[in-house]
XYZ file of C-alpha atoms in Angstrom:
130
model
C 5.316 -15.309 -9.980
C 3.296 -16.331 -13.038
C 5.139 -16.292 -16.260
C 3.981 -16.215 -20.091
C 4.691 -19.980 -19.986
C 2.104 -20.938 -17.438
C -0.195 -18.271 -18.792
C -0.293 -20.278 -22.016
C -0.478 -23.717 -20.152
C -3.223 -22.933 -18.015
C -5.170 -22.185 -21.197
C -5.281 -18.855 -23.173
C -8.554 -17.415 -22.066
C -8.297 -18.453 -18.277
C -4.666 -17.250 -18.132
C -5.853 -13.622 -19.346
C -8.157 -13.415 -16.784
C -6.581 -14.601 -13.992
C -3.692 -12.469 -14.258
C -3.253 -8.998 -15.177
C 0.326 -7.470 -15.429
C -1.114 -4.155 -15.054
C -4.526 -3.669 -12.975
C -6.163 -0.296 -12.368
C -4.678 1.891 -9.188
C -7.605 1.318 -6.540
C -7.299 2.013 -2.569
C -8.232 -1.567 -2.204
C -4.840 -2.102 -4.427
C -2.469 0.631 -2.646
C -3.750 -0.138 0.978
C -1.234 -3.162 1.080
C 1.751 -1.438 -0.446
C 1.095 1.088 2.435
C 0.900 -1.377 5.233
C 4.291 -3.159 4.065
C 6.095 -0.244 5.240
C 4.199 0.261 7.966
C 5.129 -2.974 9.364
C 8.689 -3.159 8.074
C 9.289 -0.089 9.472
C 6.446 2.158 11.324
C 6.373 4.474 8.718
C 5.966 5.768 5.265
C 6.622 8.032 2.888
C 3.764 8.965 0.075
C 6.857 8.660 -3.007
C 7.794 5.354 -1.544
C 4.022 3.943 -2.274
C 3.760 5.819 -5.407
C 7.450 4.412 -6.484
C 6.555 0.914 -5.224
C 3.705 0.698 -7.519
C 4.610 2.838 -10.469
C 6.241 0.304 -12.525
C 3.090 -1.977 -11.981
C 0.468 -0.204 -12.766
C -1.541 1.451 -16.127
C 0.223 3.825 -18.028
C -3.295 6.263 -17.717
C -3.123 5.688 -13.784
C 0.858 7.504 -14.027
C 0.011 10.507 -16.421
C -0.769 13.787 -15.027
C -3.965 15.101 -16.646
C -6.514 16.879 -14.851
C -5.613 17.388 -11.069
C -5.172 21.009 -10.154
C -1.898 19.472 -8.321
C -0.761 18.050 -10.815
C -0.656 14.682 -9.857
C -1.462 11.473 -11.481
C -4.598 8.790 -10.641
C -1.800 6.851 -8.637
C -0.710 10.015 -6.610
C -4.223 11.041 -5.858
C -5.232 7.378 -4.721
C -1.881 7.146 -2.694
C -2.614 10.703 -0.554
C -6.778 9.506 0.268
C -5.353 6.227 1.397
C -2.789 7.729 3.747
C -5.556 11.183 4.509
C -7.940 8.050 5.464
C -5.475 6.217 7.600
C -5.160 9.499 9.553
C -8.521 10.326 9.623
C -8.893 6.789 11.171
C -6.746 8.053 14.124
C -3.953 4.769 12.501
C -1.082 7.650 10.889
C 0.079 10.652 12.079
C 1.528 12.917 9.517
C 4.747 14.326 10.502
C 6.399 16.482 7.703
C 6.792 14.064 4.772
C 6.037 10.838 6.829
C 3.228 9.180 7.557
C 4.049 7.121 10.963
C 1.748 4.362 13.119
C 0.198 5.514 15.900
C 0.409 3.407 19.108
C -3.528 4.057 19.438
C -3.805 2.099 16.170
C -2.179 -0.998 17.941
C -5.570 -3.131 17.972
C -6.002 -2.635 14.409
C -2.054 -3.117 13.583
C -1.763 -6.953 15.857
C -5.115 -8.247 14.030
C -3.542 -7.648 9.984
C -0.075 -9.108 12.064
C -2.266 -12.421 12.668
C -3.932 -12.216 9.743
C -0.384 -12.154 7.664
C 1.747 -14.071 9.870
C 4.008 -11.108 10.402
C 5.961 -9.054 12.969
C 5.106 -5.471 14.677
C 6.969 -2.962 13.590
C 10.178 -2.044 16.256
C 8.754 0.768 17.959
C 5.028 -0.614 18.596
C 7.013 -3.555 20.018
C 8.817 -1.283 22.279
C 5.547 0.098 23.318
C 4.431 -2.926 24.426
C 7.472 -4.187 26.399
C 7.198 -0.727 28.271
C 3.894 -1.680 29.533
């Protein structure tokens, strides 16, 4: 993690722009905190994304202004991710979770490779069965 100190050592100007303590809530920016859980643990709930990233985000992308559901920027950029991800035949909603589809295994073993990381348990399963 980058701290004030090494801000100020790499050299005011650069420091400020390389690092920013509280960027704007975009799906490129959520996507990530979404697939964490997904590989952890198959699933996801939306207040476990929105949670995740509350506390590091703009203050403007956590108020509630003017969404007929009354929900903030981050809420509203959470749900399109995961409505995408369905869309995309990757999630299946079930109630309040959002779980990986075994149809989305091609896409879910090339961001494995690409991170160096594990398939969640029950995709694992899958493929043992086969």
């Amino acid at each position: 993690m980058i701290d004030e100190c090494t801000l100020q050592h790499l050299g005011g100007c650069l420091g400020a722009v390389a690092f920013d303590d509280q960027p704007r809530v975009t799906p490129g920016r959520v996507r990530p905190f979404i697939w964490a859980y997904l590989l952890l643990r198959g699933a996801v709930r939306r207040h476990e994304v929105v949670g995740a990233l509350s506390g590091h985000v703009r203050d403007e992308d956590i108020r509630v202004e003017d969404d007929p559901l009354d929900r903030s920027t981050l809420e509203v950029t959470v749900d399109d991710c995961l409505a995408n991800l369905v869309l995309a035949n990757v999630l299946r909603f079930n109630g309040d979770l959002y779980v990986l589809k075994p149809e989305a295994l091609a896409r879910t073993v090339s961001l494995v490779t690409q991170l160096d990381a594990q398939l969640p348990d029950h995709l694992l399963h899958d493929l043992a069965g086969r």
